[in-house]
Short mmCIF file of C-alpha atoms in Angstrom, two decimals:
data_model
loop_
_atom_site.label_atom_id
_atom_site.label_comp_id
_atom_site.label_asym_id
_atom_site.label_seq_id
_atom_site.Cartn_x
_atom_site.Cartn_y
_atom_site.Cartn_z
CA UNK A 21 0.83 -80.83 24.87
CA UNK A 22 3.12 -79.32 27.27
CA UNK A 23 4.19 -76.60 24.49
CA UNK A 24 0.69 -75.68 24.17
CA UNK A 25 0.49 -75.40 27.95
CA UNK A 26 3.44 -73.53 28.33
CA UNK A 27 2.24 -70.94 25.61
CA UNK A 28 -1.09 -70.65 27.87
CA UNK A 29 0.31 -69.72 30.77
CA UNK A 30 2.76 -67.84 29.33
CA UNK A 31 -0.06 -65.63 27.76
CA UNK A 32 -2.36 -65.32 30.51
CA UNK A 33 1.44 -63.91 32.87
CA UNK A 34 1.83 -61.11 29.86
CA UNK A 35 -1.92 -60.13 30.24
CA UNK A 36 -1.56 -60.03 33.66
CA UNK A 37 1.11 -58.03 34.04
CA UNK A 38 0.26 -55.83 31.26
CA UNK A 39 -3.06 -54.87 33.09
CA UNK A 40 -0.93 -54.37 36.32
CA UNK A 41 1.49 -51.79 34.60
CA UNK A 42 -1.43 -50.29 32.91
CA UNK A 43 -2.97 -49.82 36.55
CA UNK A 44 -0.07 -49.26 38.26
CA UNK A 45 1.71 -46.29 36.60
CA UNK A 46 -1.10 -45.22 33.31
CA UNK A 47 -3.55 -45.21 35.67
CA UNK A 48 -2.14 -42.86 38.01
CA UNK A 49 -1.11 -40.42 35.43
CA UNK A 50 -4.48 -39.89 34.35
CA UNK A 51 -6.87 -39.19 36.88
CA UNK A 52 -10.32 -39.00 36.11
CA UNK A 53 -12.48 -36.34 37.17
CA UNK A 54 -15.12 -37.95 39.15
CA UNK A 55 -18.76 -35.76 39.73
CA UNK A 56 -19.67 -38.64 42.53
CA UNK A 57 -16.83 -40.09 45.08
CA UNK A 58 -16.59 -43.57 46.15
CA UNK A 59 -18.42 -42.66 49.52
CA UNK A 60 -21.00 -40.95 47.88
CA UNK A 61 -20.01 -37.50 47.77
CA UNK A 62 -20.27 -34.88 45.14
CA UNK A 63 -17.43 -32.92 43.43
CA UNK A 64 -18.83 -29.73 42.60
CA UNK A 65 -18.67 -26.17 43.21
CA UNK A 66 -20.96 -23.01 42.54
CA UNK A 67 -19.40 -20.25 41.18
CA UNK A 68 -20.46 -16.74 40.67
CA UNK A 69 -23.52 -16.70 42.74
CA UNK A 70 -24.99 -13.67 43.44
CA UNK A 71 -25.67 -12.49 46.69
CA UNK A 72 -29.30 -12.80 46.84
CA UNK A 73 -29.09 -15.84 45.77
CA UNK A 74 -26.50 -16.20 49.19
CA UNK A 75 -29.29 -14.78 51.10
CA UNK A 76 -31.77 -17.51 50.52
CA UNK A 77 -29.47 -19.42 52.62
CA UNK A 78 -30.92 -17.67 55.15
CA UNK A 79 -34.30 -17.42 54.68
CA UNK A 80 -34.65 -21.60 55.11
CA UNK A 81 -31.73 -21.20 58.46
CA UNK A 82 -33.01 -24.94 59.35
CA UNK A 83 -31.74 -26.40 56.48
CA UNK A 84 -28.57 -24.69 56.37
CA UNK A 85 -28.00 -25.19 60.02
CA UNK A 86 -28.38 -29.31 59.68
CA UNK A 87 -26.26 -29.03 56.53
CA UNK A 88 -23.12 -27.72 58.53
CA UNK A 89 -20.37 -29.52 59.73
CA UNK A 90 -19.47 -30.13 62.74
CA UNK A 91 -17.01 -27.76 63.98
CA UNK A 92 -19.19 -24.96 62.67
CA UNK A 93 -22.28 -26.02 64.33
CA UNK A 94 -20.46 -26.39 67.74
CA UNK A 95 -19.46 -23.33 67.08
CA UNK A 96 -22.86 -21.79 66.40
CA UNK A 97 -24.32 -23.62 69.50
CA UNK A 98 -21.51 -22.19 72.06
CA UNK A 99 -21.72 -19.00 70.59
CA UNK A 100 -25.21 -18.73 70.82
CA UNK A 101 -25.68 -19.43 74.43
CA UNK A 102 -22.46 -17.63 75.89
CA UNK A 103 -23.79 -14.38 73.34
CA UNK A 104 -27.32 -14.31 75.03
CA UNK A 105 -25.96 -14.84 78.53
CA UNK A 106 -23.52 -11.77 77.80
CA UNK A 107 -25.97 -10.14 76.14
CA UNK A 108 -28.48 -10.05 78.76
CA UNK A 109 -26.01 -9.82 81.67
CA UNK A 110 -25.23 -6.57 80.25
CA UNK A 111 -28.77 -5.54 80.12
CA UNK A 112 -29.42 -7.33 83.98
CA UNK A 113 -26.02 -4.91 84.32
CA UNK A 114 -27.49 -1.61 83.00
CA UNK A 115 -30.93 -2.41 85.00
CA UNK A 116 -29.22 -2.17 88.39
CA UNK A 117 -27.17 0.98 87.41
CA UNK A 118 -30.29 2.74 85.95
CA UNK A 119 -31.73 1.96 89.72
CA UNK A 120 -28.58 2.95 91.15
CA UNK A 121 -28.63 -0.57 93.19
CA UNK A 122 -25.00 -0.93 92.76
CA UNK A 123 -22.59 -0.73 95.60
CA UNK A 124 -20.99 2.34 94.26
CA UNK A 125 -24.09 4.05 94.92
CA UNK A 126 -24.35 3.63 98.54
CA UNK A 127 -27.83 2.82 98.46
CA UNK A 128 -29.63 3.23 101.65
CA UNK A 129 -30.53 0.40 104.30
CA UNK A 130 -34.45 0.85 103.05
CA UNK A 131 -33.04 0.84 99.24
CA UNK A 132 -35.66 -1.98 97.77
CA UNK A 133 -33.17 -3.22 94.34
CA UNK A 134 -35.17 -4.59 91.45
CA UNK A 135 -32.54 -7.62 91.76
CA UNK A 136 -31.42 -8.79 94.76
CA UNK A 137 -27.40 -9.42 94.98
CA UNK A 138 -26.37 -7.71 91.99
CA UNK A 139 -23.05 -6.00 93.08
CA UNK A 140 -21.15 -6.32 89.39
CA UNK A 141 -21.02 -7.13 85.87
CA UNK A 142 -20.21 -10.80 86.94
CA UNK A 143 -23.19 -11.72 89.31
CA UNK A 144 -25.10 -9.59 86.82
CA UNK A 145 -23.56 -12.54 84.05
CA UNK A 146 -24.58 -15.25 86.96
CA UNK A 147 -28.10 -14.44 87.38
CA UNK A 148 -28.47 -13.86 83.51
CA UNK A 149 -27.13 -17.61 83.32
CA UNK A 150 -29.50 -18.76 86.18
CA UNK A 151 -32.65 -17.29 84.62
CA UNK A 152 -32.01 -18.66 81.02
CA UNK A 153 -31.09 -22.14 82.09
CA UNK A 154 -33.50 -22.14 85.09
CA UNK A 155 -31.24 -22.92 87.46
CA UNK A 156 -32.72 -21.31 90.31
CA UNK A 157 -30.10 -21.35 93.15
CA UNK A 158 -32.54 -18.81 95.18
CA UNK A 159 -30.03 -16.14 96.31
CA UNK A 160 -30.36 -14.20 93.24
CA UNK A 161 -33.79 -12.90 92.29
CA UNK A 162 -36.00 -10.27 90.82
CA UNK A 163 -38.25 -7.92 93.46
CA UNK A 164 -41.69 -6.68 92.74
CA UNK A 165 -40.03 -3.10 92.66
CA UNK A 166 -39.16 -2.97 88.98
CA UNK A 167 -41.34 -3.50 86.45
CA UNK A 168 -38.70 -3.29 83.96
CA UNK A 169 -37.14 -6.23 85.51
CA UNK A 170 -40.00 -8.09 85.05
CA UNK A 171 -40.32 -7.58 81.88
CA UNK A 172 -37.07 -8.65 80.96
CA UNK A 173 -37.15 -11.68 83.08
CA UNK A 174 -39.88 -12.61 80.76
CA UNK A 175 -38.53 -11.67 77.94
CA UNK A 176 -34.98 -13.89 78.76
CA UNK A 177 -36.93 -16.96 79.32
CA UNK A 178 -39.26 -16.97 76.31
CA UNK A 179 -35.77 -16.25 74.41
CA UNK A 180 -34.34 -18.77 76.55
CA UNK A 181 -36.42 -21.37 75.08
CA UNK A 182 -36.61 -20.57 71.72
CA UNK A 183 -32.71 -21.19 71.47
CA UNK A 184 -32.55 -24.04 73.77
CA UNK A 185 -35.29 -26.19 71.24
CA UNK A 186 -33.66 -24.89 68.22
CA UNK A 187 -29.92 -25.68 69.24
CA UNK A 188 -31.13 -28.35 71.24
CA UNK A 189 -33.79 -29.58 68.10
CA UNK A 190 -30.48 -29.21 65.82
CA UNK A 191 -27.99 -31.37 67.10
CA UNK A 192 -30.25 -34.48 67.49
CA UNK A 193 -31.50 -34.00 64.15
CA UNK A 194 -28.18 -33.88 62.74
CA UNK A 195 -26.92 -37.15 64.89
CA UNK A 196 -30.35 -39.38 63.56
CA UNK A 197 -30.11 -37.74 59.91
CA UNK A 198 -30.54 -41.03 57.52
CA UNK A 199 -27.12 -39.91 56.13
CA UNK A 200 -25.51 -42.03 58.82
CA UNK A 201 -27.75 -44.64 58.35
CA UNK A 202 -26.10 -44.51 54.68
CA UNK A 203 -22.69 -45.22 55.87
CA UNK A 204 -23.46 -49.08 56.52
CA UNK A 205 -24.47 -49.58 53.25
CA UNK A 206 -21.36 -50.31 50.78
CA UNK A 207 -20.75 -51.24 47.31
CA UNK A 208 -17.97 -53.12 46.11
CA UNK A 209 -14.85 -51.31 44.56
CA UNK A 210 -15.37 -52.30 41.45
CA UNK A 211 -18.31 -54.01 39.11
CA UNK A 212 -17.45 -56.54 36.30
CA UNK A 213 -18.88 -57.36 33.09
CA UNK A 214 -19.62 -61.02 32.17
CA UNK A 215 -22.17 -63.71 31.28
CA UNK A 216 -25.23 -63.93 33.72
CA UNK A 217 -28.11 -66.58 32.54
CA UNK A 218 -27.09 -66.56 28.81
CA UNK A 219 -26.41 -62.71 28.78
CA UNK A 220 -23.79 -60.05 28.93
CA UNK A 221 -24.42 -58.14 32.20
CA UNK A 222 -22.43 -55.66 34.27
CA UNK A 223 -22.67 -56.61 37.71
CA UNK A 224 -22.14 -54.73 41.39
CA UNK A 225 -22.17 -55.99 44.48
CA UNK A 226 -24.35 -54.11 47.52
CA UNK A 227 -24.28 -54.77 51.09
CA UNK A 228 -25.96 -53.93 53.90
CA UNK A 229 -23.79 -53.78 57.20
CA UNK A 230 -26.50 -53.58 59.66
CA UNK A 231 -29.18 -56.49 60.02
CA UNK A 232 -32.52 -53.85 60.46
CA UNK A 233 -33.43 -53.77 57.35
CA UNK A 234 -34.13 -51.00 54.29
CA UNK A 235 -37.88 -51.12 53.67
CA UNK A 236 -39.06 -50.39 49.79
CA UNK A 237 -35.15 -50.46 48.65
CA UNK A 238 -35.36 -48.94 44.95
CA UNK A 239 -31.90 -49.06 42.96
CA UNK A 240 -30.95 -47.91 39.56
CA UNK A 241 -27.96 -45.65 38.04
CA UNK A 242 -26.74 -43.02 35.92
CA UNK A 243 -24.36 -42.68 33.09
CA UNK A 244 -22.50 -39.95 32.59
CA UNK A 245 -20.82 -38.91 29.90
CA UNK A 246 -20.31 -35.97 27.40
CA UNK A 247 -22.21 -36.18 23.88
CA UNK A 248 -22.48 -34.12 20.93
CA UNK A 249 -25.85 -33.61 19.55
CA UNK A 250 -26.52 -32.95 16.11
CA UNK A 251 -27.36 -29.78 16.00
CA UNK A 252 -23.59 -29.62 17.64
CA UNK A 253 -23.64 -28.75 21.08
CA UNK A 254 -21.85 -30.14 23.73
CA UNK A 255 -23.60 -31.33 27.03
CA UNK A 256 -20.99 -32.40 30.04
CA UNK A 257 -22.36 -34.25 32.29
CA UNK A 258 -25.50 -35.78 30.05
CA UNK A 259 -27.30 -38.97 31.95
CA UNK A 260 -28.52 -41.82 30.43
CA UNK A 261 -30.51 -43.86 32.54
CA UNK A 262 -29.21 -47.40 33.49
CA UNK A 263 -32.07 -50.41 34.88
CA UNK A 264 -30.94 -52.50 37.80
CA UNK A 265 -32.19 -55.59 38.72
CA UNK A 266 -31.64 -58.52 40.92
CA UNK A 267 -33.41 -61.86 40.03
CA UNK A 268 -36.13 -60.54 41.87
CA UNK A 269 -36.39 -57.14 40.41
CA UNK A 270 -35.29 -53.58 41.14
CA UNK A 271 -37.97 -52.33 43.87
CA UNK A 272 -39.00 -53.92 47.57
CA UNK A 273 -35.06 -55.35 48.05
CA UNK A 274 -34.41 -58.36 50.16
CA UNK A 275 -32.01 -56.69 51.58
CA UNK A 276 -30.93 -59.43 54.82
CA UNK A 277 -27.50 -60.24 52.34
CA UNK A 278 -25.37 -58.92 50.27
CA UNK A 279 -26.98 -58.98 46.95
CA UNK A 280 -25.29 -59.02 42.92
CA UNK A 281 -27.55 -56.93 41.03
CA UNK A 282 -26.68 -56.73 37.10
CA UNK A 283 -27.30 -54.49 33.90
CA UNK A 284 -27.90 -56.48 31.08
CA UNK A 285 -25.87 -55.17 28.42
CA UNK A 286 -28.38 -55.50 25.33
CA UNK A 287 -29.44 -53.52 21.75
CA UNK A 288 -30.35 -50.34 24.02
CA UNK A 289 -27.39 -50.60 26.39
CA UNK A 290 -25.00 -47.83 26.88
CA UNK A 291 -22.37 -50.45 26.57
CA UNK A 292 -23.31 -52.16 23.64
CA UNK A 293 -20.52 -50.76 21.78
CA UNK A 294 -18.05 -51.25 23.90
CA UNK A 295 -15.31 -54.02 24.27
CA UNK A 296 -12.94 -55.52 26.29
CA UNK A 297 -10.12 -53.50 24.33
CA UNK A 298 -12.34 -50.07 24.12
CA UNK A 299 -13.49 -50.11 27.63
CA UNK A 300 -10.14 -48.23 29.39
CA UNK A 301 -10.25 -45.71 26.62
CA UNK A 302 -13.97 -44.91 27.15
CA UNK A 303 -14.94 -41.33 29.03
CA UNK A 304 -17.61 -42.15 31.78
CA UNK A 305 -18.95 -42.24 34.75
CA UNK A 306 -21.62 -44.66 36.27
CA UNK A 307 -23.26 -43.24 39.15
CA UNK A 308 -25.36 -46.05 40.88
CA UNK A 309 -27.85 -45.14 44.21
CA UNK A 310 -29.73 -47.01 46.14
CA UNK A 311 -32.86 -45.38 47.71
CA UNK A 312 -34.63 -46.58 50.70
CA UNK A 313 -36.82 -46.50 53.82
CA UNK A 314 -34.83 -47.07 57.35
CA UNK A 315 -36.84 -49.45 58.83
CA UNK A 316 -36.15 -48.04 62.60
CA UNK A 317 -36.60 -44.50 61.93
CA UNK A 318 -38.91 -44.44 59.12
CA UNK A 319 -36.45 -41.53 57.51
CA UNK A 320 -35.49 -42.19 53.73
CA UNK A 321 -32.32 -42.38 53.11
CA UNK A 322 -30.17 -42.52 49.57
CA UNK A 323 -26.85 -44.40 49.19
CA UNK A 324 -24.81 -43.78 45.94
CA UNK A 325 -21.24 -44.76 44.76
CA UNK A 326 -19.80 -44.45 41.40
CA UNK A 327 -17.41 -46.58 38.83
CA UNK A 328 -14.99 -45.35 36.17
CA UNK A 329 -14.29 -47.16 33.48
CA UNK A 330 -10.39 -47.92 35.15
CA UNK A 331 -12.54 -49.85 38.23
CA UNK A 332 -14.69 -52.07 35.45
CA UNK A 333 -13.52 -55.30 35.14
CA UNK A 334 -14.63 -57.19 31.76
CA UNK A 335 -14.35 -60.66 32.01
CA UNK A 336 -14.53 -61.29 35.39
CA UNK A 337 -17.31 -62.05 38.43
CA UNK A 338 -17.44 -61.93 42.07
CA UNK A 339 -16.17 -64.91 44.42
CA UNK A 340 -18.92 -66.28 46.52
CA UNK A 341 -19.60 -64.65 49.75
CA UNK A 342 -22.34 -66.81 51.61
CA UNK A 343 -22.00 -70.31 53.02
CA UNK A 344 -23.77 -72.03 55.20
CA UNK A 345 -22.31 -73.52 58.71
CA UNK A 346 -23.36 -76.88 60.02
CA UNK A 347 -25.55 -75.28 63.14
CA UNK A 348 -27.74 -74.38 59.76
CA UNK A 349 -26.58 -70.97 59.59
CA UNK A 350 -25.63 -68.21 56.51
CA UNK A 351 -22.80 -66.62 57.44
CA UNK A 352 -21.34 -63.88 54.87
CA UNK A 353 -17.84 -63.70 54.60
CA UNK A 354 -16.88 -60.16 54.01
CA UNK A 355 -13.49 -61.29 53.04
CA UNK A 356 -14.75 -61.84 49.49
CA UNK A 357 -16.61 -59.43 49.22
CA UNK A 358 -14.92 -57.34 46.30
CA UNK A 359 -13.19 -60.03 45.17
CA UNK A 360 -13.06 -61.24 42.15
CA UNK A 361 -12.23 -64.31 39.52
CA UNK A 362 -11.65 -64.62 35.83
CA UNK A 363 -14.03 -66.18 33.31
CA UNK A 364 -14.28 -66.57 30.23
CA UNK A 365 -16.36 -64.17 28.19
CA UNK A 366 -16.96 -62.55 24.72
CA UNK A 367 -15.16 -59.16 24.33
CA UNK A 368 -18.03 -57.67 22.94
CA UNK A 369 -21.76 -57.68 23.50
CA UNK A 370 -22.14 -57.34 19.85
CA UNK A 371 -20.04 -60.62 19.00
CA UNK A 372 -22.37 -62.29 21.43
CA UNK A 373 -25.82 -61.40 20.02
CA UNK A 374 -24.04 -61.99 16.50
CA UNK A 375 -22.82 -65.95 17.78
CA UNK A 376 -26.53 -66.79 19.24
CA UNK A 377 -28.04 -64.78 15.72
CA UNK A 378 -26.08 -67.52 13.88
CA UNK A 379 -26.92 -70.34 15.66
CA UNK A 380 -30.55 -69.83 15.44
CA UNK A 381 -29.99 -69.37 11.79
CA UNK A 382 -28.79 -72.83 12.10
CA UNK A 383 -31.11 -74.48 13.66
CA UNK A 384 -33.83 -72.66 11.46
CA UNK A 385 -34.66 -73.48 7.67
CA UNK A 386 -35.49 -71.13 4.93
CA UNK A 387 -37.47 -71.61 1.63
CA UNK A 388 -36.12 -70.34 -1.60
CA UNK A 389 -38.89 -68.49 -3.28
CA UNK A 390 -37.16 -69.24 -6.62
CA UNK A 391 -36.61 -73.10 -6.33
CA UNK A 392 -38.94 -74.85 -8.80
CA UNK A 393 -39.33 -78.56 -8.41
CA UNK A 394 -39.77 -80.57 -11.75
CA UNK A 395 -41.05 -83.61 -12.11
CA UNK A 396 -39.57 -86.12 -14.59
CA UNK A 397 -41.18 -89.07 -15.83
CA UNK A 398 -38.93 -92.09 -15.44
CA UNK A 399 -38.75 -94.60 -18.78
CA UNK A 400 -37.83 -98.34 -17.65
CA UNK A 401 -36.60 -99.50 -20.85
CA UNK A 402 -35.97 -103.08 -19.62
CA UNK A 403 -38.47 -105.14 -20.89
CA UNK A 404 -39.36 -108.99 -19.56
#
């Protein structure tokens, strides 16, 4: 007994510390090219584009406005108010020389200017600054005298406004965009493979951070993977479609907890094939999102994450994560949230469906369409 227990444990410290040196410097070496990040970003890049193509940027300027960081946006916003307020200072600027109401003119005592105060380039910037922002200070201001002024103090404002509701229109959309709303939803690092209800399943765990909920939550995922089709091309990046579910189903999401959902690993599974030896040698990618409706804003929003085959566990399922307290309570304990614990479980789907195939054999009878039953006639030769 305690040879056979020795022997166990002595097993189960090799496997252990064969996956950690397997993890620790294999893993490293080779690094996986992943299309999808861990936070949900892709790893792409267009190449060769040609410059129309650039120039439908352009054409849809909201879109590409929203779609730019930070730093450049800030940049576009500062730029875009200091550039008018230049631009029409200089044009407030060439106004007042055109009417010679500049003090290097020596205009007369009954000289009526078409802007009152404007002595310079500077107060020519100031009153540009006033009029587009509406300020309105009072000691500034355009006389009846000059109907070009007038004009372009009309001009200014309806400019004025156009920029301040598009700037203005951009940076709030950008702050409310659904992508943030994204960021409190997270995934666990990695997803495991073993039996759920009788089945092989590959399970992740999704939470949601906030407690307003996602309204019509929709989840499903992607493989990817390259293949070789018989007529012999190659397709990177083909996608095989992998269901979802919780025990509830894939659409309309409970989503108050952190829920397990699972892919059952069957006859049309991706992963049939696969096994707990062939798994780390496998070339994939599963890309899972998680689609929903924010239930503040009413703005969609998509969350997506993705797993290697290195951050796959088989043979393994998540610790539990909600208790309940004695005030009656459900308190979720984030501290287990990607953790996980060993179980036991089949190394391959395929020697599962082939142990419950012989079982029911078992427990199931067959007729031999060749047995013939004879019937002989039985002589008692003991006579009384």
């Amino acid at each position: 007994m305690f040879k056979m227990l020795t022997r166990l444990l002595t097993e189960r410290m090799l496997k252990h510390l064969r996956k950690w040196f397997v993890t620790r410097f294999l893993g490293h070496s080779r690094q996986r090219a992943r299309l999808v990040s861990k936070d949900g970003r892709c790893n792409i890049e267009f190449g060769n584009v040609e410059v129309q193509s650039r120039l439908i940027f352009f054409v849809d300027i909201w879109t590409t406005v929203l779609d730019l960081k930070w730093r450049y946006k800030m940049t576009i916003f500062i730029t875009a108010f200091l550039g008018s307020w230049f631009f029409f200072g200089l044009l407030w600027y060439a106004v007042a020389y055109l009417h010679k109401d500049l003090p290097e003119f020596h205009p007369s005592v009954n000289h009526t200017p078409c802007v009152e105060h404007i002595n310079g380039l500077t107060s020519a910037f100031l009153f540009s600054l006033e009029t587009q922002v509406t300020i309105g200070y009072g000691f500034r201001c355009v006389t009846e005298q000059c109907a070009t002024a007038i004009f372009l103090l009309i001009v200014q404002s309806i400019l004025g406004v156009i920029i301040n509701s598009f700037m203005c229109g951009a940076i709030l959309a950008k702050i409310s965009r659904p992508k943030k709303r994204a960021k409190t939803i997270t995934f666990s690092k990695n997803a495991v493979i073993s039996k759920r209800g009788g089945k092989l399943c590959l399970l992740i765990r999704v939470a949601n951070l906030r407690k307003s909920l996602l309204i019509s939550s929709h989840i499903y995922g992607k493989l990817l993977k390259t293949t070789v089709t018989p007529e012999g091309e190659t397709i990177i990046l083909d996608q095989i479609n992998i269901n979802f579910v919780v025990d509830a189903g894939n659409e309309n999401l409970f989503f108050i907890s952190p829920l397990t959902i699972y892919h059952v690993i069957d006859h049309s599974s991706p992963f049939f094939h696969m096994a707990a030896e062939t798994l780390p040698q496998q070339d994939f990618e599963l890309v899972v999102f998680l689609d929903g409706t924010v239930e503040s804003t009413s703005a969609t929003c998509q969350v997506r994450t993705s797993y290697v085959p290195e951050e796959v566990l088989w043979g393994y399922r998540f610790a539990p994560i909600v208790s309940k307290t004695k005030e009656g309570k459900y308190r979720v304990d984030f501290h287990n949230f990607s953790k996980t614990v060993e179980v036991e479980t089949p190394h391959c789907a395929m020697c599962l469906y082939n142990e419950k195939d012989a079982r029911a054999r078992m427990k199931r009878g067959y007729d031999n369409p060749n047995f013939i039953l004879s019937e002989v006639n039985e002589v008692d030769d003991t006579k009384m």
